[in-house]
């Protein structure tokens, strides 16, 4: 897996991703603590609303911006987005009202909705071989997992000597480091056979590829499962840690870190697993793990709410959810690369970015708003959402197998 880092351009982009993710990890912890400061036990509602606004930015802004900047050099797009993120991160320490969080989060995440798809669409051009691309995806996922593990840990250490507002400065430093690395890196040129047409023709191009490609419809259903498990962890970890178990600020970092450990354990092994059993089977295994983890989370939540015990059981459940999410998310970009061309790749990746995050428009409000009323009911509702996505994914996978067998038999009979 490490051999892919011999590619100089990919190594620079990977380093930029790691540094930016470190800043994002600090932001996640700081936002959770800021929400608790402003709303107390209703922090889940504030954080759930902020994360829902984040998803609105991802779903509504990403396709529009991708169509607008599709013909602009990627370097200018990436650096411009980082500059906006730096500015917003430096404003967050001065927030005094919940609505301030909502406005700033929308602007910051609109910039992220510009940055992330453009960044992801570069990787297949930098690492064109399928085998190396899978390893690049695993390294990318490991970066996310290490961020989920190390950033909360570093945040926990920092919180012993500084207030959480200082974590926003670390966020800005991370985005600045990302921008400097992108500036210093020679990126691939735009493809000559770029997606043509007007803005209005380019706008739905990626989504159209999604809806006519069975493997990408399968991917969409697995996105639903990931969104259900992730929403419970990101929205309600602060409520469990500080509201139910009455632990200190560092407990939130530990809970998020448990999720990251589970994801990291899997990400290291995904290349071998995907090579052995295939991408879709690997993702289906993750679907089963996430659904099982959410069912376990129902029991853990009931125990926690009624007895204020079960902290270690919660951490174990978060570990399982992290493992399942990684089994789905790590190899999923292989499906995007196989279904796209250099000309439309940025638009297809943007469609995945927008469509996958649209799932959170459902799961974040369920986790936050319903969780503010009843955590057990919110957890059970998320488990049902994941189960529905799982059933759909297995059905579309089975239908694809039946169709492939049918066409194989037809070709055999006709001699084609």
Protein backbone atom coordinates (compact mmCIF):
# COMPACT_ATOMS: atom_id res chain seq x y z
CA UNK A 1 0.00 0.00 0.00
CA UNK A 2 2.81 2.41 0.87
CA UNK A 3 4.36 1.96 -2.58
CA UNK A 4 1.76 4.27 -4.10
CA UNK A 5 3.41 7.12 -2.15
CA UNK A 6 6.37 6.85 -4.52
CA UNK A 7 4.18 8.83 -6.91
CA UNK A 8 5.36 12.36 -6.18
CA UNK A 9 2.11 14.13 -7.11
CA UNK A 10 -0.06 11.72 -5.16
CA UNK A 11 2.29 11.99 -2.17
CA UNK A 12 1.86 15.77 -2.14
CA UNK A 13 -1.91 15.57 -2.50
CA UNK A 14 -2.12 12.92 0.20
CA UNK A 15 -0.07 15.12 2.54
CA UNK A 16 -2.38 18.06 1.84
CA UNK A 17 -5.36 15.85 2.66
CA UNK A 18 -3.82 14.68 5.94
CA UNK A 19 -3.06 18.21 7.11
CA UNK A 20 -6.52 19.51 6.16
CA UNK A 21 -8.17 16.55 7.87
CA UNK A 22 -6.27 17.26 11.06
CA UNK A 23 -7.78 20.74 11.08
CA UNK A 24 -11.23 19.34 10.33
CA UNK A 25 -10.92 16.90 13.23
CA UNK A 26 -10.20 19.71 15.65
CA UNK A 27 -13.19 21.57 14.21
CA UNK A 28 -15.49 18.59 14.90
CA UNK A 29 -14.52 18.45 18.57
CA UNK A 30 -14.63 22.23 19.01
CA UNK A 31 -18.07 22.55 17.39
CA UNK A 32 -19.47 19.85 19.67
CA UNK A 33 -18.19 21.64 22.77
CA UNK A 34 -19.33 25.03 21.49
CA UNK A 35 -22.82 23.63 20.91
CA UNK A 36 -22.90 22.23 24.47
CA UNK A 37 -21.79 25.61 25.84
CA UNK A 38 -24.59 27.39 24.00
CA UNK A 39 -27.38 24.84 24.49
CA UNK A 40 -26.43 22.45 27.31
CA UNK A 41 -28.32 19.16 27.13
CA UNK A 42 -29.98 20.38 23.90
CA UNK A 43 -26.56 20.40 22.20
CA UNK A 44 -27.67 17.48 20.04
CA UNK A 45 -30.38 19.67 18.52
CA UNK A 46 -27.94 22.53 17.79
CA UNK A 47 -25.30 20.20 16.39
CA UNK A 48 -27.88 18.24 14.43
CA UNK A 49 -29.14 21.49 12.88
CA UNK A 50 -25.60 22.65 12.08
CA UNK A 51 -24.76 19.34 10.44
CA UNK A 52 -28.04 19.40 8.51
CA UNK A 53 -27.09 22.86 7.20
CA UNK A 54 -23.73 21.37 6.26
CA UNK A 55 -25.54 18.73 4.20
CA UNK A 56 -27.74 21.38 2.55
CA UNK A 57 -24.53 23.12 1.46
CA UNK A 58 -23.09 19.84 0.19
CA UNK A 59 -26.23 18.81 -1.69
CA UNK A 60 -27.28 22.21 -3.01
CA UNK A 61 -23.95 23.93 -3.58
CA UNK A 62 -21.67 21.11 -4.80
CA UNK A 63 -23.36 20.38 -8.17
CA UNK A 64 -23.79 24.09 -8.96
CA UNK A 65 -20.20 25.00 -8.11
CA UNK A 66 -18.82 21.93 -9.93
CA UNK A 67 -20.60 22.97 -13.11
CA UNK A 68 -19.37 26.56 -12.69
CA UNK A 69 -15.71 25.72 -12.02
CA UNK A 70 -15.41 22.61 -14.19
CA UNK A 71 -13.29 24.51 -16.73
CA UNK A 72 -11.16 26.35 -14.17
CA UNK A 73 -7.74 24.82 -13.30
CA UNK A 74 -8.05 22.51 -10.30
CA UNK A 75 -5.25 24.28 -8.43
CA UNK A 76 -7.14 27.59 -8.38
CA UNK A 77 -10.33 25.83 -7.25
CA UNK A 78 -8.61 23.97 -4.39
CA UNK A 79 -6.61 26.93 -3.10
CA UNK A 80 -9.59 29.29 -3.32
CA UNK A 81 -11.73 26.90 -1.30
CA UNK A 82 -9.02 26.58 1.37
CA UNK A 83 -8.74 30.35 1.72
CA UNK A 84 -12.48 30.61 2.42
CA UNK A 85 -12.25 27.80 4.98
CA UNK A 86 -9.37 29.51 6.77
CA UNK A 87 -11.33 32.75 7.11
CA UNK A 88 -14.42 31.04 8.52
CA UNK A 89 -12.44 28.91 10.99
CA UNK A 90 -10.91 32.09 12.43
CA UNK A 91 -14.39 33.60 12.92
CA UNK A 92 -15.86 30.66 14.85
CA UNK A 93 -14.20 31.48 18.23
CA UNK A 94 -16.25 34.69 18.35
CA UNK A 95 -19.65 32.96 18.04
CA UNK A 96 -22.15 33.81 20.78
CA UNK A 97 -25.46 32.59 19.32
CA UNK A 98 -26.53 29.32 17.74
CA UNK A 99 -27.56 31.05 14.51
CA UNK A 100 -23.99 32.33 14.12
CA UNK A 101 -22.86 28.70 13.97
CA UNK A 102 -25.45 27.94 11.30
CA UNK A 103 -24.37 30.80 9.00
CA UNK A 104 -20.63 30.16 9.33
CA UNK A 105 -21.02 26.41 8.95
CA UNK A 106 -22.97 26.93 5.71
CA UNK A 107 -20.21 29.10 4.21
CA UNK A 108 -17.40 26.83 5.41
CA UNK A 109 -19.08 23.68 4.15
CA UNK A 110 -19.91 25.31 0.82
CA UNK A 111 -16.17 25.77 0.40
CA UNK A 112 -15.62 22.13 1.39
CA UNK A 113 -18.28 21.12 -1.16
CA UNK A 114 -16.11 22.83 -3.75
CA UNK A 115 -12.81 21.40 -2.52
CA UNK A 116 -13.56 17.73 -1.85
CA UNK A 117 -15.03 16.54 -5.19
CA UNK A 118 -12.37 18.44 -7.16
CA UNK A 119 -9.68 16.85 -4.99
CA UNK A 120 -11.12 13.33 -5.27
CA UNK A 121 -11.54 13.54 -9.04
CA UNK A 122 -7.81 14.26 -9.42
CA UNK A 123 -6.71 10.95 -7.88
CA UNK A 124 -7.66 8.62 -10.81
CA UNK A 125 -5.66 10.88 -13.15
CA UNK A 126 -2.67 10.83 -10.80
CA UNK A 127 -2.89 7.06 -10.06
CA UNK A 128 -4.49 5.51 -13.19
CA UNK A 129 -3.82 1.80 -12.52
CA UNK A 130 -6.82 0.09 -10.84
CA UNK A 131 -4.66 -1.85 -8.35
CA UNK A 132 -2.72 1.25 -7.30
CA UNK A 133 -5.92 3.29 -7.21
CA UNK A 134 -7.45 0.86 -4.69
CA UNK A 135 -4.38 1.31 -2.51
CA UNK A 136 -4.57 5.07 -2.89
CA UNK A 137 -8.21 4.91 -1.77
CA UNK A 138 -7.22 2.84 1.25
CA UNK A 139 -4.52 5.32 2.18
CA UNK A 140 -7.04 8.12 1.78
CA UNK A 141 -9.48 6.28 4.03
CA UNK A 142 -6.69 5.62 6.54
CA UNK A 143 -6.06 9.36 6.58
CA UNK A 144 -9.71 9.92 7.50
CA UNK A 145 -9.46 7.21 10.16
CA UNK A 146 -6.20 8.50 11.62
CA UNK A 147 -7.80 11.93 11.75
CA UNK A 148 -10.79 10.47 13.58
CA UNK A 149 -8.37 8.80 16.02
CA UNK A 150 -5.50 11.28 16.40
CA UNK A 151 -7.34 14.60 16.13
CA UNK A 152 -9.64 13.83 19.08
CA UNK A 153 -6.64 12.53 21.01
CA UNK A 154 -4.64 15.67 20.29
CA UNK A 155 -7.72 17.74 21.07
CA UNK A 156 -8.09 15.97 24.40
CA UNK A 157 -4.47 16.82 25.27
CA UNK A 158 -4.85 20.43 24.14
CA UNK A 159 -8.04 20.83 26.14
CA UNK A 160 -6.08 20.21 29.33
CA UNK A 161 -4.12 23.44 28.78
CA UNK A 162 -6.26 25.64 26.47
CA UNK A 163 -9.96 26.37 25.95
CA UNK A 164 -11.79 24.69 23.09
CA UNK A 165 -11.95 27.99 21.16
CA UNK A 166 -8.24 27.65 20.46
CA UNK A 167 -8.95 24.47 18.51
CA UNK A 168 -10.45 26.62 15.75
CA UNK A 169 -7.01 28.17 15.24
CA UNK A 170 -5.63 24.66 14.68
CA UNK A 171 -8.36 24.18 12.07
CA UNK A 172 -7.22 27.28 10.20
CA UNK A 173 -3.60 26.12 10.32
CA UNK A 174 -4.61 22.78 8.79
CA UNK A 175 -6.38 24.44 5.86
CA UNK A 176 -3.44 26.80 5.34
CA UNK A 177 -1.04 23.86 5.18
CA UNK A 178 -3.28 22.16 2.62
CA UNK A 179 -3.34 25.28 0.43
CA UNK A 180 0.46 25.65 0.49
CA UNK A 181 1.01 22.03 -0.54
CA UNK A 182 -1.47 22.33 -3.42
CA UNK A 183 0.26 25.50 -4.63
CA UNK A 184 3.62 23.69 -4.63
CA UNK A 185 2.34 20.62 -6.53
CA UNK A 186 2.23 20.14 -10.31
CA UNK A 187 -1.30 18.91 -10.99
CA UNK A 188 -2.59 17.12 -14.14
CA UNK A 189 -3.99 19.33 -16.87
CA UNK A 190 -7.66 19.38 -17.76
CA UNK A 191 -8.53 16.58 -20.22
CA UNK A 192 -8.82 17.71 -23.83
CA UNK A 193 -12.11 15.82 -24.21
CA UNK A 194 -13.69 17.75 -21.35
CA UNK A 195 -17.45 17.60 -20.77
CA UNK A 196 -18.92 20.01 -23.29
CA UNK A 197 -22.13 21.99 -23.24
CA UNK A 198 -23.54 24.90 -21.32
CA UNK A 199 -23.66 25.28 -17.55
CA UNK A 200 -27.24 23.94 -17.53
CA UNK A 201 -26.17 20.88 -19.53
CA UNK A 202 -23.19 20.16 -17.26
CA UNK A 203 -25.19 20.65 -14.05
CA UNK A 204 -27.12 17.31 -14.17
CA UNK A 205 -24.47 15.35 -16.10
CA UNK A 206 -23.01 13.51 -13.09
CA UNK A 207 -26.40 12.61 -11.64
CA UNK A 208 -27.52 11.21 -15.00
CA UNK A 209 -24.53 8.85 -15.02
CA UNK A 210 -25.52 7.75 -11.52
CA UNK A 211 -29.12 6.95 -12.34
CA UNK A 212 -28.36 4.94 -15.48
CA UNK A 213 -25.52 2.88 -13.95
CA UNK A 214 -26.54 -0.11 -11.73
CA UNK A 215 -23.26 -0.14 -9.77
CA UNK A 216 -23.74 3.51 -8.84
CA UNK A 217 -27.37 2.95 -7.81
CA UNK A 218 -26.02 0.20 -5.54
CA UNK A 219 -23.51 2.71 -4.18
CA UNK A 220 -26.31 5.17 -3.47
CA UNK A 221 -28.14 2.64 -1.30
CA UNK A 222 -25.00 1.83 0.69
CA UNK A 223 -24.60 5.58 1.25
CA UNK A 224 -27.90 5.45 3.16
CA UNK A 225 -26.48 2.82 5.51
CA UNK A 226 -23.29 4.81 6.16
CA UNK A 227 -25.30 7.97 6.82
CA UNK A 228 -27.42 6.25 9.48
CA UNK A 229 -24.45 4.92 11.45
CA UNK A 230 -22.34 8.06 11.10
CA UNK A 231 -25.13 10.43 12.15
CA UNK A 232 -25.61 8.66 15.48
CA UNK A 233 -21.90 8.95 16.26
CA UNK A 234 -21.27 12.52 15.12
CA UNK A 235 -24.46 14.12 16.45
CA UNK A 236 -25.02 12.34 19.76
CA UNK A 237 -21.55 11.41 21.04
CA UNK A 238 -21.42 14.71 22.95
CA UNK A 239 -24.86 13.99 24.47
CA UNK A 240 -23.83 10.52 25.61
CA UNK A 241 -20.44 11.65 26.96
CA UNK A 242 -21.42 14.85 28.77
CA UNK A 243 -25.19 14.65 29.17
CA UNK A 244 -25.80 11.00 30.12
CA UNK A 245 -22.48 9.77 31.51
CA UNK A 246 -21.53 13.26 32.84
CA UNK A 247 -17.90 12.93 31.79
CA UNK A 248 -15.43 15.69 30.92
CA UNK A 249 -14.66 17.29 27.54
CA UNK A 250 -12.01 14.70 26.71
CA UNK A 251 -14.66 11.94 26.77
CA UNK A 252 -16.13 13.31 23.53
CA UNK A 253 -12.73 12.98 21.88
CA UNK A 254 -12.42 9.41 23.17
CA UNK A 255 -15.84 8.44 21.80
CA UNK A 256 -15.03 9.83 18.36
CA UNK A 257 -11.63 8.17 18.56
CA UNK A 258 -13.24 4.75 19.13
CA UNK A 259 -15.14 5.16 15.87
CA UNK A 260 -11.89 6.09 14.14
CA UNK A 261 -10.04 3.05 15.52
CA UNK A 262 -12.66 0.71 14.10
CA UNK A 263 -12.49 2.36 10.71
CA UNK A 264 -8.70 2.29 10.70
CA UNK A 265 -8.51 -1.42 11.53
CA UNK A 266 -10.58 -2.17 8.44
CA UNK A 267 -8.99 0.35 6.07
CA UNK A 268 -5.58 -1.29 6.43
CA UNK A 269 -7.01 -4.59 5.21
CA UNK A 270 -9.46 -3.43 2.54
CA UNK A 271 -7.07 -3.70 -0.47
CA UNK A 272 -6.47 -7.41 0.18
CA UNK A 273 -10.14 -8.02 0.95
CA UNK A 274 -11.38 -6.20 -2.18
CA UNK A 275 -8.86 -8.08 -4.35
CA UNK A 276 -10.01 -11.39 -2.89
CA UNK A 277 -13.81 -11.10 -2.81
CA UNK A 278 -14.51 -8.02 -4.93
CA UNK A 279 -15.58 -4.44 -4.23
CA UNK A 280 -19.35 -4.99 -3.96
CA UNK A 281 -19.06 -8.00 -1.65
CA UNK A 282 -16.73 -6.03 0.61
CA UNK A 283 -19.27 -3.21 0.73
CA UNK A 284 -22.14 -5.62 1.45
CA UNK A 285 -20.16 -6.99 4.39
CA UNK A 286 -19.93 -3.43 5.69
CA UNK A 287 -23.68 -3.00 5.28
CA UNK A 288 -24.29 -6.01 7.53
CA UNK A 289 -21.82 -4.74 10.15
CA UNK A 290 -23.37 -1.24 10.30
CA UNK A 291 -26.92 -2.59 10.65
CA UNK A 292 -25.73 -4.95 13.40
CA UNK A 293 -23.91 -2.10 15.13
CA UNK A 294 -27.02 0.08 15.13
CA UNK A 295 -29.12 -2.74 16.59
CA UNK A 296 -26.52 -3.08 19.35
CA UNK A 297 -26.64 0.71 19.81
CA UNK A 298 -30.36 0.50 20.64
CA UNK A 299 -29.63 -1.81 23.60
CA UNK A 300 -26.66 0.30 24.72
CA UNK A 301 -28.73 3.50 24.56
CA UNK A 302 -31.57 2.05 26.61
CA UNK A 303 -29.06 0.88 29.22
CA UNK A 304 -27.35 4.27 29.30
CA UNK A 305 -30.55 6.30 29.58
CA UNK A 306 -32.08 4.14 32.31
CA UNK A 307 -28.98 3.42 34.44
CA UNK A 308 -26.31 5.93 33.32
CA UNK A 309 -23.96 2.98 32.77
CA UNK A 310 -22.53 1.35 29.67
CA UNK A 311 -19.73 3.75 28.67
CA UNK A 312 -17.44 0.91 27.57
CA UNK A 313 -20.26 -0.78 25.71
CA UNK A 314 -20.85 2.50 23.87
CA UNK A 315 -17.18 2.69 22.85
CA UNK A 316 -17.31 -0.90 21.59
CA UNK A 317 -20.44 -0.12 19.56
CA UNK A 318 -18.80 2.96 18.05
CA UNK A 319 -15.81 0.75 17.15
CA UNK A 320 -18.11 -1.66 15.26
CA UNK A 321 -19.87 1.18 13.45
CA UNK A 322 -16.49 2.56 12.38
CA UNK A 323 -15.49 -0.83 10.98
CA UNK A 324 -18.70 -1.19 9.00
CA UNK A 325 -18.54 2.32 7.58
CA UNK A 326 -14.97 1.76 6.41
CA UNK A 327 -15.88 -1.50 4.68
CA UNK A 328 -18.42 0.44 2.65
CA UNK A 329 -16.66 3.76 2.06
CA UNK A 330 -13.05 2.75 1.44
CA UNK A 331 -13.52 0.76 -1.81
CA UNK A 332 -16.58 2.68 -3.04
CA UNK A 333 -14.64 5.13 -5.21
CA UNK A 334 -13.57 2.18 -7.38
CA UNK A 335 -17.17 2.07 -8.60
CA UNK A 336 -17.02 5.79 -9.42
CA UNK A 337 -13.74 5.48 -11.32
CA UNK A 338 -15.01 2.51 -13.34
CA UNK A 339 -18.28 4.27 -14.25
CA UNK A 340 -16.76 7.62 -15.29
CA UNK A 341 -14.43 8.99 -17.95
CA UNK A 342 -11.71 11.65 -17.65
CA UNK A 343 -14.12 14.09 -19.30
CA UNK A 344 -16.98 13.71 -16.82
CA UNK A 345 -15.11 12.44 -13.76
CA UNK A 346 -15.29 15.64 -11.74
CA UNK A 347 -19.06 15.86 -12.36
CA UNK A 348 -19.60 12.18 -11.42
CA UNK A 349 -17.57 12.54 -8.23
CA UNK A 350 -19.52 15.69 -7.41
CA UNK A 351 -22.78 13.79 -7.94
CA UNK A 352 -21.60 11.14 -5.46
CA UNK A 353 -20.59 13.88 -3.04
CA UNK A 354 -24.01 15.54 -3.27
CA UNK A 355 -26.15 12.39 -3.40
CA UNK A 356 -24.32 10.65 -0.55
CA UNK A 357 -24.61 13.68 1.66
CA UNK A 358 -28.28 14.09 0.81
CA UNK A 359 -28.80 10.98 2.94
CA UNK A 360 -27.62 12.99 5.94
CA UNK A 361 -30.44 15.45 5.36
CA UNK A 362 -32.59 12.67 6.80
CA UNK A 363 -30.26 11.04 9.32
CA UNK A 364 -28.86 14.19 10.98
CA UNK A 365 -32.29 15.60 11.89
CA UNK A 366 -33.37 12.17 13.13
CA UNK A 367 -30.26 11.89 15.30
CA UNK A 368 -30.40 15.48 16.56
CA UNK A 369 -34.02 16.57 16.76
CA UNK A 370 -35.57 13.21 17.55
CA UNK A 371 -32.63 12.41 19.82
CA UNK A 372 -33.39 15.53 21.85
CA UNK A 373 -36.79 13.99 22.61
CA UNK A 374 -35.74 10.34 23.02
CA UNK A 375 -32.33 8.86 22.28
CA UNK A 376 -33.62 5.24 22.16
CA UNK A 377 -36.31 6.18 19.62
CA UNK A 378 -33.78 8.12 17.52
CA UNK A 379 -31.37 5.18 17.56
CA UNK A 380 -34.10 2.72 16.58
CA UNK A 381 -35.20 5.05 13.76
CA UNK A 382 -31.65 5.22 12.40
CA UNK A 383 -31.43 1.42 12.55
CA UNK A 384 -34.62 1.19 10.46
CA UNK A 385 -33.21 3.65 7.90
CA UNK A 386 -30.03 1.56 7.64
CA UNK A 387 -32.04 -1.64 7.30
CA UNK A 388 -34.07 -0.16 4.44
CA UNK A 389 -30.87 0.83 2.63
CA UNK A 390 -29.39 -2.62 3.25
CA UNK A 391 -32.42 -4.41 1.80
CA UNK A 392 -32.28 -2.21 -1.29
CA UNK A 393 -28.54 -2.76 -1.76
CA UNK A 394 -28.85 -6.55 -1.53
CA UNK A 395 -31.79 -6.54 -3.96
CA UNK A 396 -30.07 -4.43 -6.61
CA UNK A 397 -26.91 -6.54 -6.25
CA UNK A 398 -28.92 -9.74 -6.72
CA UNK A 399 -30.74 -8.26 -9.73
CA UNK A 400 -27.40 -7.35 -11.33
CA UNK A 401 -26.13 -10.93 -10.84
CA UNK A 402 -29.30 -12.40 -12.39
CA UNK A 403 -29.05 -10.05 -15.38
CA UNK A 404 -25.38 -10.88 -15.92
CA UNK A 405 -26.18 -14.60 -15.84
CA UNK A 406 -29.06 -14.07 -18.30
CA UNK A 407 -26.91 -12.19 -20.79
CA UNK A 408 -24.13 -14.75 -20.38
CA UNK A 409 -26.56 -17.58 -21.24
CA UNK A 410 -27.97 -15.60 -24.18
CA UNK A 411 -24.51 -14.97 -25.60
CA UNK A 412 -23.69 -18.67 -25.20
CA UNK A 413 -26.82 -19.72 -27.12
CA UNK A 414 -26.27 -17.19 -29.94
CA UNK A 415 -22.54 -17.89 -30.22
CA UNK A 416 -21.58 -14.26 -29.44
